[in-house]
Coordinates of N, CA and C and ligand atoms in Angstrom, one line a residue:
M25 N -28.3 8.7 -1.5 CA -27.1 9.9 -1.1 C -27.9 10.6 -0.1
A26 N -27.6 11.2 1.0 CA -28.4 11.7 2.1 C -27.9 13.1 1.5
R27 N -28.9 14.5 1.5 CA -28.6 15.9 1.2 C -27.7 16.3 2.2
V28 N -27.0 17.0 1.7 CA -26.1 17.9 2.6 C -26.9 19.3 2.9
P29 N -27.2 19.2 4.4 CA -28.0 20.4 4.9 C -27.1 21.8 4.3
F30 N -28.1 22.6 4.1 CA -27.7 24.2 3.5 C -28.4 25.4 4.2
I31 N -27.4 25.9 4.8 CA -27.7 27.3 5.8 C -27.2 28.3 5.0
A32 N -28.3 29.1 4.7 CA -28.0 30.6 3.7 C -28.2 31.6 4.7
G33 N -27.5 32.8 4.8 CA -28.2 34.0 5.5 C -28.1 35.3 4.3
N34 N -29.2 35.5 4.5 CA -29.9 37.1 3.5 C -29.6 38.6 4.3
W35 N -28.4 38.9 3.9 CA -28.2 40.5 5.1 C -29.2 41.5 4.4
K36 N -29.8 41.1 3.3 CA -30.9 42.2 2.7 C -30.1 43.7 2.5
L37 N -30.8 44.8 2.9 CA -29.9 46.1 2.8 C -29.6 46.5 4.0
N38 N -28.4 45.9 4.5 CA -27.8 45.8 6.1 C -26.5 45.7 5.9
L39 N -25.4 46.2 6.8 CA -24.3 46.1 7.0 C -23.3 46.5 5.6
G40 N -22.7 48.0 5.5 CA -21.8 48.0 4.8 C -20.5 47.1 4.6
P41 N -19.4 47.9 4.2 CA -18.3 47.0 3.9 C -17.8 46.7 5.5
A42 N -17.7 47.5 6.2 CA -17.0 47.2 7.7 C -17.9 46.3 8.2
E43 N -19.2 46.6 8.3 CA -19.7 45.8 9.4 C -19.9 44.2 8.7
A44 N -20.3 44.6 7.2 CA -19.8 43.3 6.8 C -19.1 42.2 7.0
G45 N -17.7 42.9 7.0 CA -16.3 42.1 7.0 C -16.5 41.9 8.3
E46 N -16.8 42.6 9.3 CA -16.7 42.2 10.7 C -17.5 40.8 11.1
L47 N -18.8 40.8 10.5 CA -19.6 40.0 10.5 C -18.9 38.3 10.0
A48 N -18.5 38.5 9.1 CA -17.9 37.5 7.9 C -16.8 37.0 8.8
E49 N -16.0 37.8 9.3 CA -15.0 37.2 10.3 C -15.2 36.7 11.4
A50 N -16.2 37.2 12.2 CA -16.7 36.4 13.0 C -17.6 35.2 12.5
L51 N -18.2 34.8 11.6 CA -18.8 33.5 11.2 C -17.4 32.6 10.8
A52 N -16.6 33.2 10.1 CA -15.5 32.2 9.9 C -15.0 31.4 11.3
S53 N -15.0 32.1 12.3 CA -14.1 31.3 13.5 C -15.3 30.5 13.9
A54 N -16.6 31.3 13.9 CA -18.0 30.5 14.5 C -18.0 29.3 14.2
L55 N -17.6 28.7 12.6 CA -18.5 28.0 11.9 C -17.2 27.4 11.7
A56 N -15.9 27.2 12.5 CA -14.9 26.5 11.8 C -15.2 24.9 11.9
D57 N -16.0 24.8 12.9 CA -16.3 23.1 12.9 C -17.6 22.9 12.9
R58 N -17.9 23.1 12.3 CA -19.3 23.3 11.4 C -19.7 21.5 11.5
G59 N -18.8 20.6 10.9 CA -19.4 19.6 10.5 C -20.0 19.7 8.9
E60 N -20.7 18.3 8.6 CA -21.2 18.5 7.2 C -22.5 19.5 7.3
V61 N -22.1 20.7 6.8 CA -23.2 21.5 6.2 C -22.8 22.6 5.7
E62 N -23.3 23.0 4.8 CA -22.9 24.0 3.7 C -23.5 25.5 4.1
V63 N -22.5 26.1 3.9 CA -23.1 27.8 4.5 C -22.9 28.8 3.2
A64 N -23.5 29.6 3.0 CA -23.4 30.8 2.3 C -24.2 31.8 3.0
V65 N -23.4 33.4 2.6 CA -23.9 34.4 2.9 C -24.4 35.1 1.7
F66 N -25.1 36.3 2.0 CA -25.9 37.0 0.4 C -25.6 38.4 1.2
P67 N -24.6 39.0 1.3 CA -24.4 40.8 1.7 C -24.9 41.4 0.2
T68 N -25.0 42.7 0.4 CA -25.0 43.9 -0.5 C -24.1 43.4 -1.6
A69 N -24.2 44.1 -2.7 CA -23.4 43.9 -3.5 C -22.1 44.5 -3.0
L70 N -22.8 45.7 -2.4 CA -21.0 46.6 -2.3 C -20.4 46.0 -1.2
S71 N -20.9 45.4 -0.7 CA -20.0 44.3 0.7 C -19.2 42.4 0.1
A72 N -20.0 42.8 -1.3 CA -19.7 40.9 -1.2 C -18.5 40.9 -1.1
L73 N -17.3 41.7 -1.8 CA -16.0 41.3 -2.2 C -15.5 41.0 -0.8
T74 N -15.5 42.3 -0.1 CA -15.2 42.1 1.7 C -15.2 41.3 2.4
V75 N -16.4 40.6 2.2 CA -17.1 39.6 2.6 C -16.4 38.6 2.2
A76 N -16.1 38.0 0.6 CA -15.4 36.7 0.4 C -14.4 37.0 0.8
G77 N -13.6 38.1 0.7 CA -12.1 38.0 1.3 C -12.0 37.5 2.8
A78 N -12.7 38.4 3.5 CA -13.2 38.0 5.3 C -13.3 36.2 5.2
V79 N -14.2 35.3 4.6 CA -14.2 34.2 4.7 C -13.5 33.1 3.7
E80 N -12.5 33.9 3.5 CA -11.6 32.8 2.4 C -11.0 31.7 2.9
G81 N -10.9 30.9 2.4 CA -10.6 29.5 2.8 C -11.6 28.6 4.3
S82 N -12.6 29.5 4.8 CA -13.5 29.1 5.6 C -14.2 27.9 4.9
G83 N -14.6 27.9 3.7 CA -15.7 27.1 2.9 C -16.9 27.6 2.8
I84 N -17.3 28.8 3.4 CA -18.2 29.4 3.4 C -18.6 30.0 1.9
E85 N -19.7 30.3 1.8 CA -20.1 30.8 0.0 C -20.6 32.4 0.3
V86 N -20.2 33.1 -0.8 CA -20.9 34.2 -1.0 C -21.3 34.4 -2.3
G87 N -22.4 35.2 -2.2 CA -23.3 35.4 -3.1 C -24.1 37.1 -3.3
L88 N -24.8 36.7 -4.4 CA -25.5 38.5 -4.5 C -27.0 38.2 -4.2
Q89 N -27.6 38.9 -3.8 CA -29.0 39.2 -3.5 C -29.9 38.8 -4.9
E90 N -29.0 39.1 -6.0 CA -30.2 39.6 -6.9 C -29.0 40.1 -8.1
I91 N -29.1 39.8 -9.6 CA -28.7 39.5 -10.7 C -29.8 40.5 -11.5
H92 N -29.7 40.8 -12.5 CA -30.6 41.5 -13.5 C -30.8 40.6 -14.6
S93 N -31.8 40.4 -15.2 CA -32.8 39.5 -16.0 C -31.8 39.6 -17.6
A94 N -31.3 40.9 -17.6 CA -30.4 40.8 -19.4 C -29.0 40.7 -18.6
A95 N -28.2 40.0 -19.8 CA -26.7 39.6 -19.6 C -25.9 41.1 -19.4
S96 N -26.4 42.2 -20.2 CA -25.6 43.8 -20.0 C -26.2 44.6 -20.6
G97 N -26.0 45.6 -21.0 CA -26.4 46.9 -21.2 C -26.5 48.1 -20.5
A98 N -27.7 48.7 -21.2 CA -28.1 50.3 -20.5 C -29.1 49.7 -19.3
F99 N -28.8 49.3 -18.2 CA -29.7 49.2 -17.0 C -29.1 49.5 -16.0
T100 N -29.5 50.8 -15.8 CA -28.8 51.5 -14.4 C -28.8 50.7 -13.5
G101 N -28.1 50.7 -12.4 CA -28.5 50.3 -10.9 C -28.1 49.1 -10.6
T102 N -27.8 48.1 -11.8 CA -28.0 46.2 -11.3 C -26.7 46.1 -11.3
N103 N -26.5 44.6 -11.2 CA -25.3 43.7 -11.1 C -25.8 42.7 -12.3
S104 N -24.8 42.2 -13.1 CA -24.9 40.8 -13.9 C -24.3 39.6 -13.3
A105 N -24.9 38.4 -13.8 CA -24.5 37.4 -13.5 C -23.0 37.1 -13.7
R106 N -22.4 37.4 -15.0 CA -21.1 37.3 -15.5 C -20.1 38.5 -14.3
M107 N -20.9 39.4 -13.9 CA -20.4 40.6 -13.0 C -20.0 39.4 -11.6
A108 N -20.7 39.1 -11.1 CA -20.7 38.1 -10.0 C -19.3 36.8 -10.3
R109 N -19.7 36.1 -11.2 CA -18.7 34.9 -11.5 C -17.2 35.7 -11.5
E110 N -16.9 37.0 -12.4 CA -15.9 37.3 -12.5 C -15.3 38.1 -11.2
A111 N -16.2 38.3 -10.2 CA -15.9 39.0 -8.7 C -15.4 37.4 -7.8
G112 N -15.5 36.5 -8.2 CA -15.4 35.0 -7.8 C -16.7 34.8 -6.9
L113 N -17.4 35.2 -6.6 CA -18.6 34.8 -6.0 C -19.3 33.7 -6.6
T114 N -20.1 32.7 -5.9 CA -20.7 31.5 -6.4 C -22.0 31.2 -6.0
R115 N -22.7 32.4 -6.0 CA -24.1 31.9 -5.6 C -24.7 33.0 -5.9
V116 N -25.9 33.2 -6.2 CA -26.8 34.1 -6.2 C -28.6 33.8 -5.8
L117 N -29.4 35.0 -4.9 CA -30.6 34.6 -4.6 C -31.4 35.2 -5.9
I118 N -32.5 34.3 -6.4 CA -33.5 34.5 -7.5 C -34.8 34.8 -7.1
G119 N -35.5 35.5 -7.1 CA -36.9 35.6 -6.9 C -37.3 35.5 -5.4
H120 N -36.6 36.5 -4.8 CA -37.1 36.5 -3.3 C -38.3 37.4 -3.6
S121 N -39.0 37.1 -2.0 CA -40.5 37.6 -2.1 C -40.2 39.1 -2.1
E122 N -39.5 39.9 -1.5 CA -38.9 41.5 -1.5 C -39.0 41.7 -3.0
R123 N -38.3 41.0 -3.9 CA -37.8 41.4 -5.2 C -39.4 41.2 -5.6
R124 N -40.0 40.2 -5.8 CA -41.6 40.0 -6.2 C -42.4 40.9 -5.8
Q125 N -42.3 41.7 -4.5 CA -43.4 42.2 -4.2 C -43.1 43.9 -4.2
L126 N -41.8 43.9 -4.0 CA -41.7 45.4 -3.7 C -40.9 46.0 -5.4
F127 N -40.5 45.0 -6.0 CA -39.1 45.4 -7.0 C -40.2 44.7 -8.2
G128 N -41.2 44.4 -8.4 CA -41.9 43.9 -9.5 C -41.8 42.6 -10.3
E129 N -40.6 41.8 -9.5 CA -40.1 40.8 -10.2 C -41.3 39.6 -10.7
T130 N -41.3 39.3 -11.7 CA -41.8 38.0 -12.1 C -41.6 36.6 -12.5
D131 N -42.4 35.8 -12.8 CA -42.1 34.5 -12.9 C -40.9 34.4 -14.1
A132 N -41.6 35.3 -15.2 CA -40.6 35.3 -16.6 C -39.4 35.7 -16.3
G133 N -39.3 37.0 -15.3 CA -37.9 37.4 -15.1 C -37.0 36.3 -14.1
V134 N -37.9 35.4 -13.3 CA -36.8 34.9 -12.7 C -36.6 33.3 -13.2
R135 N -37.2 33.3 -14.4 CA -36.5 32.2 -15.5 C -35.3 32.6 -16.2
A136 N -35.4 33.7 -16.6 CA -34.2 34.7 -17.4 C -33.1 34.6 -16.3
K137 N -33.3 35.1 -15.4 CA -32.1 35.1 -14.0 C -31.5 34.1 -14.1
V138 N -32.5 32.6 -13.9 CA -31.4 31.5 -13.6 C -31.1 30.9 -14.9
E139 N -31.3 31.2 -16.0 CA -30.8 31.1 -17.2 C -29.3 31.6 -17.0
L140 N -29.5 33.2 -16.8 CA -28.3 33.5 -16.7 C -27.4 33.2 -15.8
A141 N -27.6 33.0 -14.6 CA -26.9 32.4 -13.8 C -26.0 30.8 -13.9
L142 N -27.1 30.1 -14.1 CA -26.6 29.0 -15.0 C -25.7 28.8 -16.0
A143 N -25.4 29.8 -16.8 CA -24.7 29.9 -17.6 C -23.4 30.7 -17.3
E144 N -23.6 31.2 -16.4 CA -22.1 31.8 -15.8 C -21.7 30.7 -14.9
G145 N -22.0 29.6 -14.5 CA -22.0 28.8 -13.5 C -22.1 28.8 -12.3
L146 N -22.8 30.0 -11.7 CA -23.5 30.1 -10.5 C -24.7 29.2 -9.9
L147 N -24.5 29.1 -8.8 CA -25.3 28.4 -8.0 C -26.6 29.1 -7.1
P148 N -28.1 28.9 -8.2 CA -29.1 29.5 -7.9 C -29.9 29.0 -6.5
I149 N -30.0 30.3 -5.4 CA -31.3 29.7 -4.6 C -32.7 30.7 -5.5
V150 N -33.3 29.8 -5.4 CA -34.6 30.2 -6.2 C -35.9 30.1 -5.2
C151 N -36.7 31.3 -4.7 CA -37.2 31.8 -3.7 C -38.8 31.3 -4.6
V152 N -39.5 30.7 -3.5 CA -40.7 30.7 -3.7 C -41.9 30.9 -2.4
G153 N -43.0 31.2 -2.6 CA -43.8 30.5 -1.1 C -45.5 32.0 -1.9
E154 N -45.9 31.6 -1.0 CA -47.5 32.0 -0.8 C -47.7 33.2 0.0
T155 N -48.8 34.4 -0.4 CA -49.0 35.7 0.5 C -49.8 35.0 1.3
L156 N -50.1 35.6 2.3 CA -51.2 35.0 3.3 C -52.8 35.0 2.5
E157 N -53.0 35.6 1.7 CA -54.3 36.1 1.1 C -54.1 34.7 0.1
E158 N -53.4 34.1 -0.5 CA -53.2 33.0 -1.5 C -53.3 32.0 -0.3
R159 N -52.5 31.9 0.9 CA -52.9 30.6 1.8 C -54.7 30.6 2.4
D160 N -55.0 32.1 2.1 CA -56.6 31.9 3.0 C -57.2 31.6 1.9
A161 N -57.1 31.6 0.7 CA -57.8 31.0 -0.5 C -57.5 29.5 -1.0
G162 N -56.7 29.0 0.0 CA -56.4 27.9 -0.6 C -55.4 27.3 -1.7
Q163 N -54.6 28.1 -2.0 CA -54.0 28.3 -3.1 C -52.3 28.3 -3.2
V164 N -52.0 27.3 -1.7 CA -50.7 27.7 -1.9 C -50.0 26.6 -2.9
E165 N -50.4 25.5 -3.1 CA -50.1 24.4 -3.7 C -49.7 25.2 -5.0
A166 N -50.8 25.5 -5.4 CA -51.0 26.3 -7.2 C -50.0 27.2 -7.0
V167 N -49.6 28.3 -6.3 CA -49.0 29.2 -6.8 C -47.5 28.9 -6.8
V168 N -47.3 28.2 -5.7 CA -45.9 27.2 -5.5 C -45.2 26.7 -6.6
H169 N -46.4 25.6 -6.9 CA -46.2 24.6 -8.0 C -45.8 25.6 -9.4
R170 N -46.5 26.5 -9.5 CA -46.3 27.8 -10.6 C -45.4 28.3 -10.6
Q171 N -44.7 28.8 -9.5 CA -43.5 29.6 -9.3 C -42.2 28.6 -9.3
V172 N -42.5 27.1 -8.7 CA -40.7 26.0 -9.5 C -41.0 25.8 -10.6
A173 N -42.2 25.7 -11.2 CA -42.6 25.3 -12.8 C -41.9 26.3 -13.5
A174 N -42.0 27.9 -13.5 CA -41.9 28.8 -14.3 C -40.2 28.9 -14.3
A175 N -39.8 28.5 -13.1 CA -38.3 28.7 -13.0 C -37.4 27.2 -13.5
L176 N -38.0 26.4 -13.0 CA -37.4 25.1 -13.7 C -37.6 24.4 -15.1
E177 N -39.4 24.2 -15.5 CA -39.8 23.4 -16.5 C -38.9 23.5 -17.6
G178 N -38.3 22.5 -18.1 CA -37.8 22.7 -19.4 C -36.2 22.5 -19.2
L179 N -35.9 22.7 -18.1 CA -34.3 22.8 -18.1 C -34.2 21.2 -18.1
E180 N -32.4 21.1 -18.2 CA -31.9 19.9 -18.4 C -31.6 19.3 -17.0
P181 N -31.8 18.3 -16.9 CA -31.6 17.9 -15.5 C -30.2 18.2 -14.7
D182 N -29.1 18.2 -15.4 CA -27.8 18.5 -14.8 C -28.0 19.8 -14.5
Q183 N -28.7 20.8 -15.2 CA -29.3 22.2 -14.5 C -29.7 22.6 -13.5
V184 N -30.8 21.8 -13.6 CA -31.8 21.7 -12.1 C -31.0 21.2 -10.9
A185 N -29.9 20.3 -11.3 CA -29.2 19.8 -10.1 C -28.1 21.0 -9.5
A186 N -28.1 22.0 -10.3 CA -27.3 23.0 -9.2 C -28.1 24.3 -8.9
I187 N -29.2 23.9 -8.7 CA -30.4 25.0 -8.3 C -31.0 24.5 -6.7
T188 N -31.0 25.0 -5.7 CA -31.7 25.3 -4.5 C -33.0 25.8 -4.6
L189 N -33.9 25.3 -4.3 CA -35.1 26.1 -4.0 C -35.1 26.5 -2.4
A190 N -35.6 27.7 -2.0 CA -36.1 28.1 -0.9 C -37.4 28.2 -0.7
Y191 N -38.4 27.6 0.4 CA -39.9 27.9 0.3 C -39.7 29.0 1.8
E192 N -40.4 30.1 1.3 CA -40.5 31.0 2.0 C -41.9 32.0 2.2
P193 N -43.0 31.4 2.7 CA -44.0 31.9 2.8 C -44.3 33.0 3.2
V194 N -44.8 34.5 2.5 CA -44.8 35.7 2.7 C -44.9 36.4 3.9
W195 N -46.0 35.3 4.3 CA -46.2 35.9 5.6 C -45.8 35.5 7.3
A196 N -44.5 34.6 6.5 CA -43.5 34.5 7.8 C -42.2 35.4 7.4
I197 N -42.2 36.2 6.7 CA -40.7 36.6 6.5 C -40.8 37.9 7.1
G198 N -39.7 38.1 8.3 CA -39.8 39.1 9.1 C -40.8 39.4 10.0
T199 N -41.4 38.8 9.8 CA -42.8 39.1 10.9 C -42.5 38.4 12.2
G200 N -41.8 37.4 12.4 CA -41.8 36.8 13.8 C -42.9 35.6 13.9
R201 N -43.5 35.4 12.8 CA -44.2 34.4 12.5 C -43.8 33.4 11.5
T202 N -43.6 32.5 12.4 CA -42.8 30.9 11.6 C -44.1 30.4 11.0
A203 N -43.9 29.4 10.0 CA -44.7 28.5 9.3 C -44.6 27.4 10.7
T204 N -45.5 26.4 10.9 CA -45.3 25.5 11.8 C -44.6 24.3 11.3
P205 N -43.3 23.5 11.8 CA -42.8 22.7 10.9 C -43.8 21.5 10.2
A206 N -45.2 21.4 10.5 CA -46.2 20.9 9.7 C -46.5 21.5 8.4
Q207 N -46.6 22.6 8.9 CA -47.0 23.6 7.5 C -46.4 23.8 6.3
A208 N -45.0 23.5 7.0 CA -43.7 23.8 6.0 C -43.5 22.5 5.2
Q209 N -43.4 21.4 6.0 CA -43.1 20.1 5.6 C -44.2 19.9 5.0
E210 N -45.6 20.4 4.7 CA -46.2 19.7 3.8 C -46.2 20.8 2.5
V211 N -45.9 21.5 2.3 CA -45.2 22.6 1.3 C -44.1 21.9 0.4
H212 N -43.0 21.7 1.3 CA -41.4 20.8 1.0 C -41.9 19.2 0.4
A213 N -42.8 18.8 0.7 CA -43.0 17.5 0.3 C -44.0 17.4 -1.1
S214 N -44.7 18.8 -0.7 CA -45.2 19.0 -2.3 C -44.6 19.3 -3.5
I215 N -43.5 20.1 -3.2 CA -42.6 20.5 -4.1 C -41.5 19.0 -4.7
R216 N -41.4 18.7 -3.5 CA -40.7 17.4 -3.9 C -41.4 16.6 -4.9
G217 N -42.9 16.7 -4.6 CA -43.7 15.7 -5.4 C -43.9 16.3 -6.8
W218 N -43.8 17.5 -7.2 CA -43.9 18.3 -8.2 C -42.5 18.0 -8.9
L219 N -41.4 18.3 -8.5 CA -40.0 17.7 -9.2 C -40.2 16.2 -9.7
R220 N -40.6 15.0 -8.8 CA -40.5 14.1 -9.0 C -41.2 13.5 -10.2
A221 N -42.6 14.5 -10.6 CA -43.5 14.4 -11.4 C -42.6 15.0 -12.9
H222 N -41.5 15.8 -12.8 CA -41.1 16.6 -13.8 C -39.9 16.1 -14.3
F223 N -39.4 15.5 -13.3 CA -37.3 15.3 -13.5 C -37.3 14.0 -13.5
P224 N -36.2 13.2 -13.7 CA -35.6 11.9 -13.4 C -35.4 12.3 -12.1
A225 N -35.2 10.6 -11.2 CA -35.7 10.4 -9.7 C -34.6 11.5 -9.3
F226 N -33.4 11.4 -9.7 CA -32.1 12.1 -8.8 C -32.5 13.2 -8.5
V227 N -33.3 14.1 -9.6 CA -33.5 15.7 -9.2 C -34.0 15.9 -8.0
A228 N -35.2 15.1 -7.9 CA -36.0 15.6 -6.7 C -35.3 14.9 -5.2
E229 N -34.7 13.9 -5.2 CA -33.9 13.3 -4.4 C -33.0 14.1 -3.9
D230 N -32.2 14.6 -4.8 CA -30.9 15.4 -4.8 C -31.2 17.1 -3.9
M231 N -32.7 17.4 -4.4 CA -32.8 19.1 -4.5 C -32.9 19.3 -2.9
R232 N -32.1 20.3 -2.7 CA -32.3 21.0 -1.1 C -33.2 22.1 -1.5
I233 N -34.2 21.8 -0.6 CA -35.3 22.7 -0.5 C -35.2 23.2 1.0
Q234 N -34.8 24.8 1.0 CA -34.4 25.3 2.4 C -36.0 25.8 2.7
Y235 N -36.4 26.1 4.0 CA -37.3 27.0 4.6 C -36.8 28.2 5.0
G236 N -37.5 29.4 4.8 CA -37.4 30.5 5.3 C -38.7 31.1 5.6
G237 N -38.5 32.3 6.6 CA -39.2 32.9 7.3 C -39.1 33.0 8.8
S238 N -38.5 33.9 9.3 CA -38.7 33.9 10.9 C -37.8 32.5 11.1
V239 N -36.7 32.1 10.3 CA -36.2 30.9 11.1 C -34.9 31.8 12.4
K240 N -35.0 30.7 13.3 CA -34.3 31.5 14.5 C -33.5 30.5 15.4
P241 N -32.5 30.5 16.4 CA -32.0 29.3 16.6 C -32.8 28.2 17.6
G242 N -34.4 29.4 18.2 CA -35.0 28.4 18.9 C -35.9 27.6 18.1
N243 N -36.2 27.9 16.8 CA -37.0 27.1 16.3 C -36.5 26.2 15.0
A244 N -35.3 26.6 14.8 CA -34.8 25.9 13.8 C -34.7 24.5 13.6
A245 N -34.1 23.7 15.4 CA -34.1 22.5 15.2 C -35.2 21.4 14.4
E246 N -36.9 21.9 15.1 CA -37.7 21.2 14.8 C -38.1 21.7 13.3
L247 N -37.9 22.7 12.7 CA -38.1 22.6 11.3 C -36.9 21.9 10.4
L248 N -35.8 21.8 10.8 CA -34.5 21.2 9.9 C -34.7 19.6 10.0
A249 N -35.6 19.1 11.3 CA -35.8 18.0 11.7 C -36.9 17.1 10.2
C250 N -37.3 18.2 9.9 CA -38.7 17.5 9.3 C -38.3 16.8 7.5
E251 N -38.6 15.7 7.2 CA -37.9 14.9 5.9 C -37.5 16.1 5.0
D252 N -38.4 16.7 4.7 CA -37.9 17.1 3.3 C -37.1 18.5 3.2
I253 N -37.3 19.2 4.8 CA -36.8 20.3 4.9 C -35.0 20.4 4.9
D254 N -34.3 20.5 3.7 CA -32.9 20.6 4.0 C -32.3 21.9 4.4
G255 N -32.6 22.5 4.6 CA -31.9 24.2 5.0 C -32.8 24.7 5.5
A256 N -31.9 26.1 5.6 CA -32.9 27.4 6.2 C -32.1 28.5 5.1
L257 N -32.6 29.7 5.0 CA -32.6 30.8 4.4 C -33.1 31.8 5.3
V258 N -32.1 32.6 6.3 CA -32.5 33.2 7.4 C -32.0 35.3 6.7
G259 N -33.0 35.3 7.3 CA -33.2 37.2 7.2 C -32.4 37.5 8.6
G260 N -32.9 38.2 9.1 CA -33.1 38.9 10.5 C -31.8 38.0 11.4
A261 N -32.1 36.5 11.8 CA -31.1 36.0 12.5 C -30.0 35.9 12.0
S262 N -29.5 36.1 10.5 CA -28.3 36.0 10.0 C -27.7 36.9 10.0
L263 N -27.9 38.2 11.0 CA -27.4 39.5 11.3 C -26.2 39.5 12.4
K264 N -26.2 38.7 12.8 CA -25.5 38.3 14.0 C -24.6 37.0 14.4
A265 N -23.4 36.8 14.7 CA -22.6 35.6 14.3 C -23.2 34.6 15.1
D266 N -23.5 35.1 16.7 CA -23.9 33.8 17.6 C -25.4 33.4 17.2
S267 N -26.3 34.2 16.5 CA -27.5 33.6 16.3 C -27.7 32.7 15.0
F268 N -26.7 33.0 13.9 CA -26.6 32.6 12.7 C -25.7 30.9 12.8
A269 N -25.1 31.3 13.9 CA -24.1 29.8 14.3 C -25.2 29.1 14.8
G270 N -26.1 29.4 15.7 CA -26.9 28.7 16.6 C -27.7 28.1 15.7
I271 N -28.3 28.8 14.4 CA -28.7 27.9 13.8 C -28.1 26.8 12.8
V272 N -27.0 27.0 12.1 CA -26.1 26.0 11.7 C -26.2 25.0 12.5
A273 N -25.9 25.2 13.8 CA -25.5 24.1 14.8 C -26.9 23.0 15.2
A274 N -28.0 23.7 14.7 CA -29.5 23.2 15.0 C -29.2 22.1 13.8
V275 N -28.2 21.9 12.8 CA -28.3 21.3 12.1 C -28.0 19.5 12.6
R276 N -28.6 18.7 12.5 CA -28.1 17.4 13.1 C -27.3 16.6 12.2
Ligands
LIG20 P1 -36.5 36.5 8.0 O1 -36.4 36.8 6.4 O2 -35.7 35.3 8.4 O3 -36.4 37.9 8.5 O4 -37.9 36.2 8.0 C1 -36.1 35.7 5.8 C2 -36.1 35.6 4.2 O5 -36.3 36.7 3.7 O6 -34.9 35.0 3.8

């Protein structure tokens, strides 16, 4: 069975409830006839309920950009997987490079969050990707495989099937510098190879692996045409309805 393409928008620290609600309404109408493609958006936690209300009935999914690595307790200033689920959200981003680089996220933290999310029935997008120094040092595969292994190894195949991976080279995020389709495809194929070696065949065949890093309407089609690129995780270009819709329309 072919993998259904999956386009997600990470709104990061942008758009409070009013603006986020407007964008969500615009997306619900712009994407009404999107065909067979899955779409999710990740507003700030404070805007998530407004967005969920605005896209209700559109099939657009809404998730949190981050959850805490403990289920509950004295952890000022964060949100839990259970709260996301209770609020009616369905998805969560885990291990985004900004969390890893700016907020001290670790492979172990990513794993804890994956398990909490799965326990609550949330569908995680787990982000992996190398820095420019790691790429220049020839460590792309080692780094990405290590991150994927930390997140997935030892989980039940059924659990892994609930997860989407996003390959986001850190040097391509928010820089306007996109990986070439060939560069991205090479890493995506290598991740799928790792999945094949560690899980039953259906896991590798069904797993959506998104590309992220300066995806725009103008470069989305050639990236999405690659065999192992099953969607996109979009930052900057997801903040406007027309550019995000342009990326969704690039799915063939
Ligand atoms: P960008 O961000 O599209 O602005 O490069 C991608 C991401 O951080 O997921």
